[in-house]
């Protein structure tokens, strides 16, 4: 075991390998308040990468309703229970990570889902946190609530799958931080399946190897966002590059939302993997639940998000999401428009903060025709 | 030393430098690589895979998987209003995946207006899943014919000499088997059968035969002795394209068939009948034409960017308007207050700043309750009411009719109308819709309607008010009309009567019946919600968007809902503003977006225009009728003594039906099993043209194999009522995968056969440009003749579409905003008075007790007396009661219920109960649309289906499961526990036994086994007690699917003969629904704008004024059938392991309470 | 503690295997395992060939793999009986052990029974670490896996075989007509097969590897190895055949010279996989020189 620094926990922690950060880190922002659980991301991924034999049950990307949605069944609740209740104090994590709480003879605290746990991938869809008896009137935070949590591999800075593989067949690409399972060396021990707390590696019984989200590296290498981002019609996703906190760049949309505005938070940071998908938490959910999922900054992030109502820069940036298939490395916002740029600062797309209203003439003499809203 | 790296993992290598650098690292795996030469091999050692990994050449495999040979664009347009241009990616000739085009941000119009990239991406999970549908095993791979039907044809179509009925044995639909058939032979059989049917039922003999078959006399009379009138056509939602409308063109051109049989000539010949779509789907909000005089009010959904407050009211915006869901969430983050009103904690509720949960079917009461607060607190905009509504108009308290100047002065001459209005002399015809720049009124109607009166509080006298006097034109009159007060007036005949403004009458009704407490009792909406929301709407006058969905509209009181909501909107100036308006969202329907369509649909078959550059000559021979009568058992609505079906609405007997790309009217029809068992036997030919084997195909006689969207060889075009785009279906380079043809080509082929049979070549001429592969000729004619598309060239639109770019529909405004011209241009509404009308004094409305916008309880989905009018004693509400209509006062049967007009105060109603309550029918059963299907498209594709609800399982651990997912009933957990039903159990669901699942069902019948609904129960905490839900989007059980379920080794409910795949073991969500006909939707007197253009007429109008049914109404009884656990033992896994609502294990309990992480600071 | 417990198990297993009575007891070897010169060709001798019953056997005492993480913490298979035959071309070992459950499938959360034999790659008594060898001291491992053998004989579509009611309309890779296009797509939609991962190729029930320490196991396609397993009455009987290198090669397989072998065994239903296994330390092993009748 080595000592590494996890900035999400604001402390050092032990990890199987010594710290080694990639030249740049794949990162994503998911705005939960925009997710509509349409599963278009899921189908985009499924039809692109996992429609082969042995992959039928496999969804590298899934969207589940919280609190009753799970894929696989009970994945997070089960591990939280194994880990036990933990504490943050003054922004520093005082509890144990899944590396620090590994049992004797294990590298990581984990468990293996049963095959049947992958059935019913949409269990809990739309199920509210409590029973509605008759009529109701709910104001934020809603008395009963649910929200949609879109999930992919977090391409963690400290991947549990990578630490757990006895063969060292899982690695992190230095050029983009994407975590891959070497399909030529994996012998299908399923140790990564046991170790990944997000349960985002899957065993393929046809090939006898484990497989996982590849961050669509064939697209990333071309400057394009992954399939589940390009196809996201809720426009909740933005893929870019995350700097370490002290290197945060205000023109980098991911840095801006994660480090500067602190609106986007990691999922279950307490597990200790420094995951690189960052969620804008739902604004209608009780604080306690937000803290449990997104860490101590949950409630503050919601307050910050609500400032978009008076904050053109924030509103503009959030409106940029999904407006182009390209990776958005930089952005700028002026009075009326928000603009995204690629890694070489070339303009990707520019969108208005408010979609324009067009008024056409009621009669067009040149074409001798009336233009009517009720034709 | 260096060894070249290669793909072979057994020959990995690194450089000597790496070796040395990392040697002596951590104890674990100290060396990157050690080369032992034994067996000539090398063992691979990895040091720190966070830092460096040897041999990454394997990564090529995913790049290879990603790489495609080519791509092309096609249009995905099920009836969901979104019309997404999608890009298909091709490898080795196979479409391997589908994605968005990112071309919407490049859309423009002829004026240089530009859309933004915020419109991208447009697609959804259903569109992406189509790769599975192009090649799936339910693809219709070529024309097929039902064996029994073929036998009947081969035998020379024998019939009973007296009734004309074909022998039953040839018509065993659903259980019969199928045979492939050639295109020509199939088309010839259809043509021959039409000829035979039309001959059989033409003339007096034909009428006799129909009488002998027991059809209603008025229906037979409506045929006017033309057998062609017994042929029915439906092409799905016409706005979806000209290929769909080709069916209407076909129907109109069958006048040639009538002419061939009866030799009636171009003047007297009748075409066939075409069914409705928008009203058939219960998408039409039937109260909109009552208030506005036009089909529907709506706004493009991105208008929400301009709103201060948005009411998402019985509309599941984020689930059913997916690509436009972001407009709602983005407006919200920018400060638009979002209030979600639904009968559950819906998927859209989690995007709501405020959420109000209400009782289903009580929308009229809620709207009136909100109006109560606004009236009481004087928060309404008086000036708006005076300028744009009928609320100042005076009503006679003696006749309950509007007071006209002619009542006071026999010699009164109606004023000459000039405000955007042209009164047509007798016999005068309006110009084509695309050339109309005024409202066209027939002189006869103008005379009949006359002018109106208000009480001028300045002059202190009653003064005339004409249709012209709206908006600024009203201001110029200087009239200050009374909104309240009772006035006495002397009629021309000297009689003294009392009159009162409409406003005062409505106000009295609202104040008497809908105070917040009563409204709360009726609707379940908490008092504070009602008061707070009403005040917020008033505070956002002109900036509140009310987006109503299918939910409230699928109840029997839907027209009253519209009238009440518009009253609320009018009080607060929320009409015709870009950020303040009323919209109804269901289906894609406004064919008038292309109001030049008559150029294609109504081309005169007797005088076909074969010069591609000339416009067609238009003449209507076909007739339209609502399919709701077919759905009702091919009957009109009549009581013992009264006919409630207007003459203009009267249907004809149905002997043939042609359905193209539509599963809604047969396979997924409300009361489906009644249609199958009681109506289909009377039908002699059922033709489908589709690309997927739907439940409808299961019951057809001939199925033509149509091209999928991705295979179009004829282009087409469509538009939307929720987004501003004109989208073209481009021709695609994908070769046809199977033996399919374009829908229009199929119609053309059958007509060529008719030409051969009749020797009338005009049948063929009608389709000349389709045969020549030049469909664009017809499409260009339509573009040239349409108000909002003139100036576009089809070829350039198609070229853009092939790049994934649509065009702006050139409406007056983008976002398109209904009533914009009325409010901002002071032109009249398309009503009698030129104003929004809240009072209806036509005889049908007075007889129904609906002259005022009242609240009626739902016709079935209520715990109280069904269909009762809720009103304290009120002299203005005096309907013709049951006895007056030949109905016993205590007859609450579903048939009579529709015609019962009984008035009770809420206090009285609260003491009543549903007639079946005593028998355990205690649950409201509603069937809304789901996010994982657009109707039934494409729900039976595994990768999509597995997300369809909580029971999706691609490995199908439970053999009982009909498919990789299955239908289920959402029920409140506490209700389920009371019934002894566990989460995931199989249950029986029964609705009113008098008529469901079908009339005259009997225990033990094979048909009953197929029809009785069995499904899983799903604990759904978001639904209130007493309210159950089942999705509308599923394929129901058929005889074939039941046979498969019971005989296949894998237990799939998949027909061994056709591959039809049901999502139920038995029955379907339509086992619980039935047909309902509402008298006020069948009047001959309602004034409304035509579908195309600005001219105004009265009575029936397809998709505008006709029945809508009430498919969301049913009261059910639920009984446990089987345990949900594997192999019918124990609990369903999710519940068993404690991960389901009310079954929470200890850990899930802690999780729900957020106990696993605490933050201290 | 652990040792004691573990010896008890060994005894138990011997007792259980006492089935062959006196002869079995006579044939029991102590101190080393032997391979005997085969009367006829050793290649192709099956696991239940009666010839094995006449062979002397050595009972290898299994111990927990508790050296590297993840370890095995619950003892599994206690002992493996080892018999050997060889001729000029093949060395064939017959390994058998008690396993009440037949685990022939590797699937999500399901693991296969397996056994492996390990030899140093170099001759002589200076052997590397018995646990997968060590840096500079490579070992040669041949593993037999029940699921590899099962997959070779499986007729049904893989997924249908595992989940008989599963319903998939079609696989994209099957849409093109037979030929290179279909082959190409089949490879791309099963990436591990596409890159030739030996673990995905089920041409043989056994696979040869070379290793130089934990985590270094690397598949080898030379030399040729054979293998077959049969489960009968609560025991697995597995043959592993190794084609002997040319006499000139530097190899541990020299007739009459002592070398070493180590064994590892996995009980699938106990979750044994990878380093979660029972294993041995080095066991002395010799390909016994032929002896004359008189010698007996």
mmCIF file of C-alpha atoms in Angstrom, chain B residues 553-805:
data_model
loop_
_atom_site.group_PDB
_atom_site.id
_atom_site.type_symbol
_atom_site.label_atom_id
_atom_site.label_comp_id
_atom_site.label_asym_id
_atom_site.label_seq_id
_atom_site.Cartn_x
_atom_site.Cartn_y
_atom_site.Cartn_z
ATOM 1 C CA UNK B 553 -58.062 15.625 -21.773
ATOM 2 C CA UNK B 554 -58.781 11.908 -21.723
ATOM 3 C CA UNK B 555 -61.716 12.319 -19.353
ATOM 4 C CA UNK B 556 -65.323 12.661 -20.424
ATOM 5 C CA UNK B 557 -65.458 16.220 -19.082
ATOM 6 C CA UNK B 558 -62.560 17.347 -21.305
ATOM 7 C CA UNK B 559 -64.474 20.120 -23.100
ATOM 8 C CA UNK B 560 -65.569 21.544 -19.757
ATOM 9 C CA UNK B 561 -61.942 21.389 -18.617
ATOM 10 C CA UNK B 562 -60.945 23.539 -21.575
ATOM 11 C CA UNK B 563 -63.712 26.057 -21.050
ATOM 12 C CA UNK B 564 -62.810 26.413 -17.364
ATOM 13 C CA UNK B 565 -59.063 26.700 -17.989
ATOM 14 C CA UNK B 566 -59.570 29.367 -20.670
ATOM 15 C CA UNK B 567 -61.777 31.279 -18.238
ATOM 16 C CA UNK B 568 -58.922 31.228 -15.720
ATOM 17 C CA UNK B 569 -56.456 32.275 -18.441
ATOM 18 C CA UNK B 570 -58.727 35.056 -19.702
ATOM 19 C CA UNK B 571 -59.136 36.471 -16.194
ATOM 20 C CA UNK B 572 -55.350 36.811 -16.034
ATOM 21 C CA UNK B 573 -54.589 37.908 -19.634
ATOM 22 C CA UNK B 574 -52.780 34.670 -20.334
ATOM 23 C CA UNK B 575 -53.888 34.292 -23.944
ATOM 24 C CA UNK B 576 -51.925 34.961 -27.129
ATOM 25 C CA UNK B 577 -48.735 36.126 -25.411
ATOM 26 C CA UNK B 578 -45.382 34.525 -26.244
ATOM 27 C CA UNK B 579 -44.835 33.933 -22.541
ATOM 28 C CA UNK B 580 -48.472 33.771 -21.487
ATOM 29 C CA UNK B 581 -50.884 31.364 -23.115
ATOM 30 C CA UNK B 582 -52.797 28.103 -22.928
ATOM 31 C CA UNK B 583 -51.559 25.024 -24.734
ATOM 32 C CA UNK B 584 -52.881 21.524 -25.087
ATOM 33 C CA UNK B 585 -50.278 18.860 -25.739
ATOM 34 C CA UNK B 586 -51.190 15.522 -27.215
ATOM 35 C CA UNK B 587 -50.355 14.233 -30.633
ATOM 36 C CA UNK B 588 -49.065 15.938 -33.726
ATOM 37 C CA UNK B 589 -52.038 17.077 -35.682
ATOM 38 C CA UNK B 590 -52.104 20.572 -37.151
ATOM 39 C CA UNK B 591 -52.248 19.497 -40.783
ATOM 40 C CA UNK B 592 -53.115 23.104 -41.475
ATOM 41 C CA UNK B 593 -49.420 23.871 -41.088
ATOM 42 C CA UNK B 594 -49.570 22.723 -44.694
ATOM 43 C CA UNK B 595 -52.941 24.261 -45.503
ATOM 44 C CA UNK B 596 -52.261 23.642 -49.193
ATOM 45 C CA UNK B 597 -52.726 19.926 -48.648
ATOM 46 C CA UNK B 598 -56.041 19.850 -50.541
ATOM 47 C CA UNK B 599 -53.791 20.128 -53.605
ATOM 48 C CA UNK B 600 -52.787 16.533 -52.925
ATOM 49 C CA UNK B 601 -55.590 15.079 -50.846
ATOM 50 C CA UNK B 602 -58.574 16.496 -52.706
ATOM 51 C CA UNK B 603 -57.320 16.444 -56.264
ATOM 52 C CA UNK B 604 -60.343 15.915 -58.495
ATOM 53 C CA UNK B 605 -60.089 12.276 -59.661
ATOM 54 C CA UNK B 606 -62.362 13.083 -62.590
ATOM 55 C CA UNK B 607 -59.931 15.756 -63.792
ATOM 56 C CA UNK B 608 -56.380 14.801 -62.819
ATOM 57 C CA UNK B 609 -53.631 17.382 -63.426
ATOM 58 C CA UNK B 610 -50.716 15.643 -65.122
ATOM 59 C CA UNK B 611 -48.620 18.745 -65.765
ATOM 60 C CA UNK B 612 -46.116 18.740 -62.883
ATOM 61 C CA UNK B 613 -45.809 22.528 -62.988
ATOM 62 C CA UNK B 614 -49.531 23.225 -62.718
ATOM 63 C CA UNK B 615 -51.549 23.196 -59.499
ATOM 64 C CA UNK B 616 -54.120 20.428 -59.122
ATOM 65 C CA UNK B 617 -57.857 20.997 -59.437
ATOM 66 C CA UNK B 618 -59.470 20.308 -56.084
ATOM 67 C CA UNK B 619 -62.835 18.694 -55.428
ATOM 68 C CA UNK B 620 -64.067 16.809 -52.386
ATOM 69 C CA UNK B 621 -65.964 13.570 -52.994
ATOM 70 C CA UNK B 622 -64.986 11.611 -49.940
ATOM 71 C CA UNK B 623 -66.552 12.156 -46.545
ATOM 72 C CA UNK B 624 -65.089 12.190 -43.090
ATOM 73 C CA UNK B 625 -66.375 10.632 -39.905
ATOM 74 C CA UNK B 626 -65.081 9.938 -36.430
ATOM 75 C CA UNK B 627 -63.764 6.425 -35.810
ATOM 76 C CA UNK B 628 -65.284 6.647 -32.336
ATOM 77 C CA UNK B 629 -68.559 5.313 -33.776
ATOM 78 C CA UNK B 630 -66.732 2.313 -35.209
ATOM 79 C CA UNK B 631 -65.080 1.916 -31.803
ATOM 80 C CA UNK B 632 -68.534 2.158 -30.199
ATOM 81 C CA UNK B 633 -69.679 -0.915 -32.082
ATOM 82 C CA UNK B 634 -70.434 0.810 -35.381
ATOM 83 C CA UNK B 635 -73.338 2.591 -33.673
ATOM 84 C CA UNK B 636 -74.435 6.196 -33.083
ATOM 85 C CA UNK B 637 -75.360 7.408 -29.584
ATOM 86 C CA UNK B 638 -79.082 7.123 -29.044
ATOM 87 C CA UNK B 639 -81.413 6.661 -26.110
ATOM 88 C CA UNK B 640 -84.806 5.015 -26.436
ATOM 89 C CA UNK B 641 -86.360 8.290 -27.466
ATOM 90 C CA UNK B 642 -83.536 10.515 -28.546
ATOM 91 C CA UNK B 643 -80.671 10.724 -30.994
ATOM 92 C CA UNK B 644 -77.608 12.446 -29.529
ATOM 93 C CA UNK B 645 -75.555 12.067 -32.698
ATOM 94 C CA UNK B 646 -75.729 15.129 -34.903
ATOM 95 C CA UNK B 647 -76.727 14.676 -38.519
ATOM 96 C CA UNK B 648 -73.414 16.170 -39.619
ATOM 97 C CA UNK B 649 -71.611 13.542 -37.529
ATOM 98 C CA UNK B 650 -73.610 10.480 -38.562
ATOM 99 C CA UNK B 651 -71.318 7.550 -39.459
ATOM 100 C CA UNK B 652 -71.945 4.834 -42.040
ATOM 101 C CA UNK B 653 -71.611 1.063 -41.568
ATOM 102 C CA UNK B 654 -68.003 -0.108 -41.775
ATOM 103 C CA UNK B 655 -67.366 -2.889 -44.285
ATOM 104 C CA UNK B 656 -63.724 -2.329 -45.175
ATOM 105 C CA UNK B 657 -60.878 -0.630 -43.375
ATOM 106 C CA UNK B 658 -57.437 0.319 -44.649
ATOM 107 C CA UNK B 659 -54.932 1.319 -41.993
ATOM 108 C CA UNK B 660 -51.504 2.590 -42.862
ATOM 109 C CA UNK B 661 -48.754 2.757 -40.243
ATOM 110 C CA UNK B 662 -51.250 2.897 -37.430
ATOM 111 C CA UNK B 663 -51.791 0.514 -34.545
ATOM 112 C CA UNK B 664 -53.985 2.865 -32.542
ATOM 113 C CA UNK B 665 -57.324 2.148 -34.151
ATOM 114 C CA UNK B 666 -57.299 -1.631 -33.841
ATOM 115 C CA UNK B 667 -54.369 -3.201 -32.007
ATOM 116 C CA UNK B 668 -54.218 -0.544 -29.319
ATOM 117 C CA UNK B 669 -57.767 0.775 -29.554
ATOM 118 C CA UNK B 670 -59.665 1.590 -26.382
ATOM 119 C CA UNK B 671 -62.129 -1.247 -25.706
ATOM 120 C CA UNK B 672 -59.857 -3.302 -28.009
ATOM 121 C CA UNK B 673 -61.409 -6.659 -27.153
ATOM 122 C CA UNK B 674 -64.914 -5.401 -27.838
ATOM 123 C CA UNK B 675 -63.815 -4.154 -31.248
ATOM 124 C CA UNK B 676 -62.219 -7.536 -31.963
ATOM 125 C CA UNK B 677 -65.112 -9.663 -30.748
ATOM 126 C CA UNK B 678 -68.160 -7.540 -31.603
ATOM 127 C CA UNK B 679 -67.248 -5.167 -34.434
ATOM 128 C CA UNK B 680 -64.639 -6.861 -36.618
ATOM 129 C CA UNK B 681 -66.964 -9.767 -37.499
ATOM 130 C CA UNK B 682 -69.109 -7.273 -39.427
ATOM 131 C CA UNK B 683 -66.136 -6.038 -41.453
ATOM 132 C CA UNK B 684 -65.293 -7.791 -44.703
ATOM 133 C CA UNK B 685 -61.816 -6.496 -45.511
ATOM 134 C CA UNK B 686 -59.056 -5.249 -43.221
ATOM 135 C CA UNK B 687 -55.909 -4.045 -44.982
ATOM 136 C CA UNK B 688 -52.788 -2.890 -43.215
ATOM 137 C CA UNK B 689 -49.704 -1.308 -44.588
ATOM 138 C CA UNK B 690 -46.945 -1.251 -42.022
ATOM 139 C CA UNK B 691 -43.284 -2.076 -41.524
ATOM 140 C CA UNK B 692 -43.700 -3.814 -38.179
ATOM 141 C CA UNK B 693 -46.037 -6.649 -37.247
ATOM 142 C CA UNK B 694 -48.303 -4.929 -34.712
ATOM 143 C CA UNK B 695 -51.356 -6.207 -32.833
ATOM 144 C CA UNK B 696 -53.434 -4.691 -35.642
ATOM 145 C CA UNK B 697 -51.733 -6.933 -38.181
ATOM 146 C CA UNK B 698 -52.803 -9.913 -36.077
ATOM 147 C CA UNK B 699 -56.423 -9.158 -37.011
ATOM 148 C CA UNK B 700 -55.961 -8.110 -40.629
ATOM 149 C CA UNK B 701 -56.796 -9.933 -43.866
ATOM 150 C CA UNK B 702 -53.971 -8.517 -45.966
ATOM 151 C CA UNK B 703 -50.779 -6.868 -44.716
ATOM 152 C CA UNK B 704 -48.605 -4.891 -47.125
ATOM 153 C CA UNK B 705 -44.928 -4.543 -46.256
ATOM 154 C CA UNK B 706 -43.979 -0.874 -46.072
ATOM 155 C CA UNK B 707 -40.562 0.799 -46.128
ATOM 156 C CA UNK B 708 -39.111 1.864 -42.813
ATOM 157 C CA UNK B 709 -38.181 5.529 -42.412
ATOM 158 C CA UNK B 710 -34.582 4.544 -43.005
ATOM 159 C CA UNK B 711 -35.449 3.008 -46.379
ATOM 160 C CA UNK B 712 -37.579 5.785 -47.901
ATOM 161 C CA UNK B 713 -37.272 5.906 -51.642
ATOM 162 C CA UNK B 714 -39.984 8.563 -51.864
ATOM 163 C CA UNK B 715 -39.322 11.708 -49.817
ATOM 164 C CA UNK B 716 -41.959 13.234 -47.573
ATOM 165 C CA UNK B 717 -42.392 16.121 -45.128
ATOM 166 C CA UNK B 718 -43.928 16.974 -41.800
ATOM 167 C CA UNK B 719 -44.109 19.672 -39.133
ATOM 168 C CA UNK B 720 -44.797 19.955 -35.446
ATOM 169 C CA UNK B 721 -47.073 21.600 -32.897
ATOM 170 C CA UNK B 722 -44.344 21.717 -30.249
ATOM 171 C CA UNK B 723 -41.297 22.847 -32.200
ATOM 172 C CA UNK B 724 -41.004 25.371 -35.056
ATOM 173 C CA UNK B 725 -39.504 23.083 -37.691
ATOM 174 C CA UNK B 726 -40.588 21.893 -41.096
ATOM 175 C CA UNK B 727 -38.798 18.575 -41.454
ATOM 176 C CA UNK B 728 -38.346 16.567 -44.617
ATOM 177 C CA UNK B 729 -38.046 12.801 -44.747
ATOM 178 C CA UNK B 730 -35.156 12.581 -47.185
ATOM 179 C CA UNK B 731 -34.685 9.712 -49.627
ATOM 180 C CA UNK B 732 -32.021 7.429 -48.180
ATOM 181 C CA UNK B 733 -29.201 5.405 -49.790
ATOM 182 C CA UNK B 734 -29.994 2.332 -47.648
ATOM 183 C CA UNK B 735 -31.179 -0.472 -49.949
ATOM 184 C CA UNK B 736 -34.511 -1.962 -48.909
ATOM 185 C CA UNK B 737 -33.731 -4.710 -46.412
ATOM 186 C CA UNK B 738 -36.827 -6.736 -47.299
ATOM 187 C CA UNK B 739 -39.483 -6.858 -50.032
ATOM 188 C CA UNK B 740 -41.086 -3.547 -49.055
ATOM 189 C CA UNK B 741 -42.555 -0.484 -50.816
ATOM 190 C CA UNK B 742 -43.476 3.055 -49.927
ATOM 191 C CA UNK B 743 -46.956 3.579 -48.445
ATOM 192 C CA UNK B 744 -47.966 5.839 -51.330
ATOM 193 C CA UNK B 745 -46.677 3.274 -53.817
ATOM 194 C CA UNK B 746 -48.864 0.653 -52.202
ATOM 195 C CA UNK B 747 -51.951 2.865 -52.567
ATOM 196 C CA UNK B 748 -50.934 3.572 -56.160
ATOM 197 C CA UNK B 749 -50.564 -0.125 -56.916
ATOM 198 C CA UNK B 750 -54.076 -0.908 -55.689
ATOM 199 C CA UNK B 751 -55.450 1.956 -57.769
ATOM 200 C CA UNK B 752 -53.685 0.628 -60.856
ATOM 201 C CA UNK B 753 -55.554 -2.625 -60.252
ATOM 202 C CA UNK B 754 -58.817 -0.671 -59.964
ATOM 203 C CA UNK B 755 -57.998 0.955 -63.298
ATOM 204 C CA UNK B 756 -57.590 -2.511 -64.814
ATOM 205 C CA UNK B 757 -60.793 -3.832 -63.228
ATOM 206 C CA UNK B 758 -62.936 -0.822 -64.131
ATOM 207 C CA UNK B 759 -61.188 0.271 -67.299
ATOM 208 C CA UNK B 760 -61.081 3.807 -65.873
ATOM 209 C CA UNK B 761 -57.488 4.957 -66.418
ATOM 210 C CA UNK B 762 -58.015 7.969 -64.143
ATOM 211 C CA UNK B 763 -57.482 5.623 -61.182
ATOM 212 C CA UNK B 764 -53.935 5.253 -62.447
ATOM 213 C CA UNK B 765 -53.442 8.877 -63.450
ATOM 214 C CA UNK B 766 -54.086 9.887 -59.839
ATOM 215 C CA UNK B 767 -50.722 8.307 -58.943
ATOM 216 C CA UNK B 768 -48.707 9.136 -62.047
ATOM 217 C CA UNK B 769 -45.906 11.030 -60.286
ATOM 218 C CA UNK B 770 -45.563 8.347 -57.636
ATOM 219 C CA UNK B 771 -45.177 5.673 -60.278
ATOM 220 C CA UNK B 772 -42.551 7.923 -61.872
ATOM 221 C CA UNK B 773 -40.752 8.252 -58.523
ATOM 222 C CA UNK B 774 -41.480 11.995 -58.448
ATOM 223 C CA UNK B 775 -43.449 12.344 -55.236
ATOM 224 C CA UNK B 776 -41.895 15.786 -54.880
ATOM 225 C CA UNK B 777 -44.216 17.078 -57.603
ATOM 226 C CA UNK B 778 -47.171 16.690 -55.239
ATOM 227 C CA UNK B 779 -45.155 17.970 -52.283
ATOM 228 C CA UNK B 780 -44.087 21.115 -54.148
ATOM 229 C CA UNK B 781 -47.717 21.782 -55.065
ATOM 230 C CA UNK B 782 -48.526 21.646 -51.340
ATOM 231 C CA UNK B 783 -45.625 23.944 -50.386
ATOM 232 C CA UNK B 784 -46.678 26.500 -53.019
ATOM 233 C CA UNK B 785 -50.256 26.490 -51.790
ATOM 234 C CA UNK B 786 -49.550 26.678 -48.036
ATOM 235 C CA UNK B 787 -49.623 29.907 -46.034
ATOM 236 C CA UNK B 788 -46.496 29.191 -44.025
ATOM 237 C CA UNK B 789 -44.375 27.314 -46.571
ATOM 238 C CA UNK B 790 -44.812 29.328 -49.768
ATOM 239 C CA UNK B 791 -41.351 30.360 -50.886
ATOM 240 C CA UNK B 792 -39.683 27.038 -50.097
ATOM 241 C CA UNK B 793 -38.401 24.684 -52.812
ATOM 242 C CA UNK B 794 -38.807 21.042 -51.878
ATOM 243 C CA UNK B 795 -35.582 19.947 -53.535
ATOM 244 C CA UNK B 796 -33.500 22.365 -51.457
ATOM 245 C CA UNK B 797 -35.370 21.406 -48.275
ATOM 246 C CA UNK B 798 -34.570 17.768 -48.996
ATOM 247 C CA UNK B 799 -30.919 18.545 -49.708
ATOM 248 C CA UNK B 800 -30.706 20.260 -46.309
ATOM 249 C CA UNK B 801 -32.475 17.366 -44.617
ATOM 250 C CA UNK B 802 -29.908 14.979 -46.059
ATOM 251 C CA UNK B 803 -27.391 16.981 -44.030
ATOM 252 C CA UNK B 804 -29.610 16.721 -40.965
ATOM 253 C CA UNK B 805 -30.877 20.293 -41.149
#
